[in-house]
Short mmCIF file of C-alpha atoms in Angstrom, two decimals:
data_model
loop_
_atom_site.label_atom_id
_atom_site.label_comp_id
_atom_site.label_asym_id
_atom_site.label_seq_id
_atom_site.Cartn_x
_atom_site.Cartn_y
_atom_site.Cartn_z
CA MET A 1 73.44 158.10 84.45
CA THR A 2 73.97 159.24 80.87
CA SER A 3 72.62 157.19 77.98
CA GLU A 4 76.17 156.23 76.97
CA ASN A 5 76.94 154.95 80.45
CA TRP A 6 73.63 153.10 80.57
CA PHE A 7 74.36 151.31 77.28
CA LEU A 8 77.85 150.50 78.51
CA ALA A 9 76.48 149.04 81.74
CA VAL A 10 73.97 146.93 79.82
CA ALA A 11 76.72 145.69 77.49
CA VAL A 12 78.89 144.69 80.45
CA VAL A 13 76.02 142.80 82.08
CA LEU A 14 75.19 140.98 78.84
CA LEU A 15 78.83 140.13 78.20
CA THR A 16 79.24 138.84 81.75
CA ALA A 17 76.11 136.73 81.40
CA ALA A 18 77.34 135.32 78.08
CA PHE A 19 80.70 134.38 79.55
CA GLY A 20 78.97 132.91 82.59
CA TYR A 21 76.76 130.76 80.39
CA PHE A 22 79.68 129.72 78.19
CA TYR A 23 81.91 128.55 81.02
CA GLY A 24 79.11 127.40 83.30
CA ALA A 25 77.37 125.30 80.66
CA GLY A 26 80.68 123.91 79.46
CA PHE A 27 81.62 122.86 82.99
CA PHE A 28 78.19 121.31 83.54
CA TRP A 29 78.36 119.09 80.42
CA ARG A 30 81.99 118.12 81.09
CA ARG A 31 81.13 117.14 84.64
CA LEU A 32 78.07 115.19 83.55
CA ALA A 33 80.13 113.35 80.92
CA ALA A 34 82.85 112.47 83.45
CA VAL A 35 80.34 111.10 85.96
CA ALA A 36 78.50 109.10 83.28
CA THR A 37 81.80 107.65 82.04
CA LYS A 38 82.81 106.65 85.57
CA ASP A 39 79.45 104.88 85.98
CA GLU A 40 79.86 103.21 82.55
CA ARG A 41 76.78 104.98 81.18
CA PHE A 42 78.53 105.51 77.87
CA GLU A 43 75.50 106.52 75.78
CA GLU A 44 74.79 109.33 78.22
CA ALA A 45 78.48 110.25 78.34
CA GLU A 46 78.64 110.51 74.56
CA ARG A 47 75.67 112.90 74.47
CA ALA A 48 77.22 115.04 77.20
CA TYR A 49 80.59 115.23 75.42
CA ARG A 50 78.84 116.33 72.25
CA ARG A 51 76.97 119.07 74.16
CA ALA A 52 80.26 120.23 75.65
CA LEU A 53 81.88 120.23 72.20
CA ALA A 54 79.04 122.37 70.85
CA ILE A 55 80.29 125.01 73.31
CA SER A 56 84.04 124.30 72.99
CA PRO A 57 84.61 122.72 69.54
CA ARG A 58 88.38 123.30 69.63
CA ASP A 59 88.99 121.47 72.90
CA ALA A 60 91.29 118.54 72.04
CA ARG A 61 90.67 116.80 75.38
CA LEU A 62 86.92 116.72 74.76
CA TRP A 63 87.45 115.16 71.32
CA PHE A 64 89.83 112.62 72.87
CA TRP A 65 87.36 111.57 75.57
CA LEU A 66 84.55 111.43 73.04
CA GLY A 67 86.70 109.10 70.95
CA LEU A 68 87.35 106.84 73.94
CA THR A 69 83.63 106.74 74.71
CA GLU A 70 82.71 105.94 71.11
CA ARG A 71 85.25 103.12 71.13
CA ARG A 72 83.68 101.66 74.25
CA LEU A 73 80.35 101.76 72.46
CA GLY A 74 81.83 99.81 69.54
CA ARG A 75 81.66 102.74 67.14
CA GLY A 76 85.11 102.37 65.64
CA ASP A 77 84.73 104.70 62.65
CA ALA A 78 83.33 107.51 64.80
CA ALA A 79 86.07 106.96 67.41
CA LEU A 80 88.81 107.22 64.78
CA GLU A 81 87.30 110.46 63.48
CA SER A 82 87.06 111.98 66.97
CA LEU A 83 90.63 110.97 67.74
CA ARG A 84 91.74 112.44 64.40
CA ARG A 85 90.16 115.76 65.39
CA ALA A 86 91.90 115.60 68.78
CA GLY A 87 95.26 114.99 67.09
CA GLU A 88 94.76 117.92 64.72
CA LEU A 89 94.00 120.26 67.63
CA ASP A 90 96.87 118.97 69.79
CA PRO A 91 99.59 117.49 67.54
CA ASN A 92 101.84 116.80 70.55
CA ALA A 93 99.34 114.60 72.42
CA GLU A 94 101.06 111.20 72.42
CA GLU A 95 98.08 109.46 74.05
CA VAL A 96 95.80 110.47 71.20
CA PHE A 97 98.02 108.87 68.57
CA ALA A 98 98.63 105.83 70.78
CA GLU A 99 94.87 105.32 71.17
CA ARG A 100 94.36 105.63 67.41
CA ALA A 101 97.16 103.14 66.79
CA ASP A 102 95.68 100.67 69.26
CA LEU A 103 92.24 100.95 67.66
CA LEU A 104 93.67 100.57 64.15
CA HIS A 105 95.65 97.53 65.31
CA GLU A 106 92.48 96.04 66.78
CA ARG A 107 90.71 96.56 63.44
CA GLY A 108 93.54 94.86 61.54
CA GLU A 109 94.65 98.07 59.82
CA LEU A 110 98.31 97.40 60.57
CA GLY A 111 99.83 99.84 58.08
CA GLU A 112 97.83 102.74 59.48
CA ALA A 113 98.64 101.67 63.03
CA LEU A 114 102.36 101.63 62.19
CA ARG A 115 102.15 105.17 60.82
CA GLU A 116 100.59 106.43 64.05
CA LEU A 117 103.19 104.64 66.18
CA THR A 118 106.06 105.85 64.03
CA TRP A 119 104.92 109.44 64.61
CA ILE A 120 105.16 108.84 68.37
CA VAL A 121 108.53 107.11 68.11
CA GLU A 122 110.03 109.91 66.03
CA SER A 123 108.56 112.83 67.98
CA GLN A 124 108.59 111.81 71.65
CA PRO A 125 111.64 111.46 73.93
CA THR A 126 110.63 108.22 75.71
CA PRO A 127 108.26 106.29 73.43
CA PHE A 128 108.50 103.00 75.35
CA SER A 129 104.93 101.81 74.89
CA ALA A 130 104.85 102.93 71.25
CA ARG A 131 108.05 101.06 70.38
CA LEU A 132 106.88 97.90 72.13
CA THR A 133 103.53 97.97 70.32
CA ARG A 134 105.27 98.76 67.04
CA SER A 135 107.59 95.76 67.47
CA SER A 136 104.53 93.51 67.91
CA ILE A 137 102.91 94.82 64.74
CA LEU A 138 106.16 94.55 62.79
CA ILE A 139 106.32 90.89 63.83
CA GLU A 140 102.74 90.40 62.60
CA LYS A 141 103.76 91.90 59.25
CA GLY A 142 106.84 89.67 59.02
CA ARG A 143 109.31 92.56 59.36
CA PHE A 144 111.42 90.77 61.93
CA GLU A 145 114.69 92.69 61.69
CA GLU A 146 112.87 96.00 62.19
CA ALA A 147 111.08 94.51 65.19
CA ILE A 148 114.42 93.42 66.65
CA ALA A 149 115.77 96.95 66.20
CA ASP A 150 112.87 98.39 68.22
CA CYS A 151 113.41 95.77 70.92
CA ASP A 152 117.15 96.49 71.04
CA TRP A 153 116.37 100.18 71.64
CA LEU A 154 113.93 99.33 74.43
CA ILE A 155 116.36 96.97 76.12
CA GLU A 156 119.01 99.69 76.10
CA ASN A 157 116.76 102.60 77.09
CA GLY A 158 113.49 101.33 78.56
CA ASP A 159 112.24 100.69 82.05
CA GLU A 160 111.82 97.20 83.52
CA ALA A 161 108.26 96.68 82.22
CA ALA A 162 109.25 97.69 78.70
CA CYS A 163 112.36 95.50 78.84
CA ALA A 164 110.37 92.37 79.72
CA GLY A 165 108.12 92.88 76.72
CA ALA A 166 111.08 93.77 74.51
CA PHE A 167 113.00 90.60 75.38
CA ASN A 168 109.85 88.57 74.73
CA ASN A 169 109.16 90.21 71.34
CA ARG A 170 112.79 89.99 70.32
CA GLY A 171 112.67 86.30 71.09
CA VAL A 172 109.61 85.88 68.89
CA ALA A 173 111.30 87.71 66.01
CA LYS A 174 114.50 85.71 66.38
CA LEU A 175 112.55 82.47 66.50
CA ALA A 176 110.86 83.40 63.22
CA LEU A 177 114.32 83.99 61.71
CA GLY A 178 115.57 80.59 62.88
CA ARG A 179 117.81 81.92 65.64
CA ASP A 180 116.53 79.43 68.19
CA GLU A 181 119.37 79.57 70.69
CA THR A 182 119.42 83.34 71.12
CA ALA A 183 115.61 83.39 71.07
CA ALA A 184 115.64 80.98 74.00
CA VAL A 185 117.92 83.31 75.95
CA ASP A 186 115.57 86.24 75.30
CA PHE A 187 112.50 84.30 76.43
CA GLU A 188 114.21 83.19 79.60
CA THR A 189 115.35 86.77 80.30
CA ALA A 190 111.80 88.05 79.81
CA TYR A 191 110.59 85.42 82.26
CA LEU A 192 113.23 86.40 84.83
CA ILE A 193 112.27 90.09 84.58
CA ASP A 194 108.53 89.44 84.73
CA PRO A 195 107.66 85.87 85.77
CA GLU A 196 103.98 86.83 85.99
CA CYS A 197 103.72 87.60 82.28
CA PRO A 198 101.80 84.66 80.71
CA ILE A 199 103.13 85.22 77.19
CA SER A 200 106.72 85.32 78.43
CA GLN A 201 106.05 82.20 80.46
CA ALA A 202 104.57 80.41 77.47
CA HIS A 203 107.53 81.17 75.25
CA CYS A 204 109.88 80.15 78.03
CA ALA A 205 107.99 76.86 78.15
CA GLY A 206 108.75 76.47 74.46
CA THR A 207 112.45 76.89 75.05
CA TRP A 208 112.34 74.11 77.65
CA LEU A 209 110.64 71.83 75.15
CA ARG A 210 113.32 72.51 72.54
CA ARG A 211 115.93 71.68 75.15
CA GLY A 212 114.36 68.28 75.73
CA ALA A 213 112.32 68.94 78.88
CA PRO A 214 108.68 68.33 77.85
CA GLU A 215 107.60 67.57 81.44
CA LYS A 216 108.74 71.06 82.51
CA THR A 217 106.95 72.58 79.52
CA LEU A 218 103.76 70.72 80.42
CA ARG A 219 103.83 71.86 84.05
CA LEU A 220 104.38 75.51 83.18
CA CYS A 221 101.70 75.55 80.46
CA ASN A 222 99.23 73.92 82.86
CA ALA A 223 99.95 76.69 85.38
CA ILE A 224 99.51 79.39 82.74
CA LEU A 225 96.23 77.99 81.47
CA ARG A 226 94.78 77.77 84.97
CA VAL A 227 94.82 81.59 85.09
CA ASP A 228 94.58 82.42 81.38
CA GLU A 229 92.35 80.08 79.40
CA THR A 230 92.79 82.09 76.18
CA ASN A 231 96.59 81.84 75.98
CA GLY A 232 97.01 80.28 72.54
CA VAL A 233 100.80 80.13 72.83
CA ALA A 234 100.52 78.03 75.99
CA PHE A 235 98.07 75.66 74.26
CA HIS A 236 100.51 75.35 71.34
CA TRP A 237 103.50 74.40 73.47
CA ARG A 238 101.45 72.16 75.74
CA GLY A 239 100.19 70.30 72.68
CA LEU A 240 103.72 69.73 71.44
CA ALA A 241 104.84 68.69 74.92
CA LYS A 242 101.98 66.16 75.12
CA ARG A 243 102.99 64.82 71.71
CA ALA A 244 106.57 64.43 72.89
CA LEU A 245 105.29 62.54 75.94
CA GLY A 246 103.13 60.19 73.82
CA ASP A 247 99.71 61.79 74.51
CA GLU A 248 98.59 62.22 70.89
CA THR A 249 94.90 62.74 71.72
CA GLY A 250 95.70 65.55 74.15
CA ALA A 251 98.18 67.01 71.69
CA VAL A 252 95.63 67.20 68.88
CA GLU A 253 93.07 68.90 71.14
CA ASP A 254 95.55 71.48 72.43
CA LEU A 255 96.91 72.27 68.98
CA ARG A 256 93.36 72.67 67.67
CA ARG A 257 92.60 75.11 70.50
CA ALA A 258 95.82 77.03 69.81
CA GLU A 259 94.82 77.41 66.16
CA GLU A 260 91.37 78.69 67.16
CA LEU A 261 93.04 81.32 69.35
CA GLY A 262 95.34 82.40 66.52
CA ALA A 263 98.59 81.11 67.97
#
């Protein structure tokens, strides 16, 4: 073997070993992170994702999963940064922007959350979840007509699950605008589409109260609260129903609980 061939052979072996280490080590840390995440060992998962990213720093999926892990650990700032990196590396990844929007919404940063959701709405062909979430945030910000427009789109184009939420949110927006009769129709439609949805049920209970049926409101709210003790809307309407039925003590307690839950 000539010296040139010997050097070439050595170079091939070294290159093969380097590639083997690169892909082998990357696979090892990815696998370890996935197993740790499945077992809810999030501290260990975070370390493994960071080791994998040291090998593959431009892997958008790794940044995304690191962000999810950091969120589970309560590290909101770090999670937002990791998700930002994932979005930069894969600008078409709807789930990355949706996760950022959800985290921003949770942190009360509604304007930022709306910007993330608007990107999804304007760039994706079927942004059902993004439009539904955006309508909820628009309601929180008092932009009721815009929320209704998102709900109208969902009702026309969305699947059954999206439509139930859209009818419910549209009812909330209409109620805020004083359109009680059409709001009642929307709440009842949401309930018909998805009778298991506690929020839809609670708002439907409210429509029964406004129509002079406090006993029916009371029964439905009792049923809701047996399975969902944190449903502030149900506490609100049950309190008003109790007041209408002459139970002022019960009404005060329920309305106090509704206020604590932010309803």
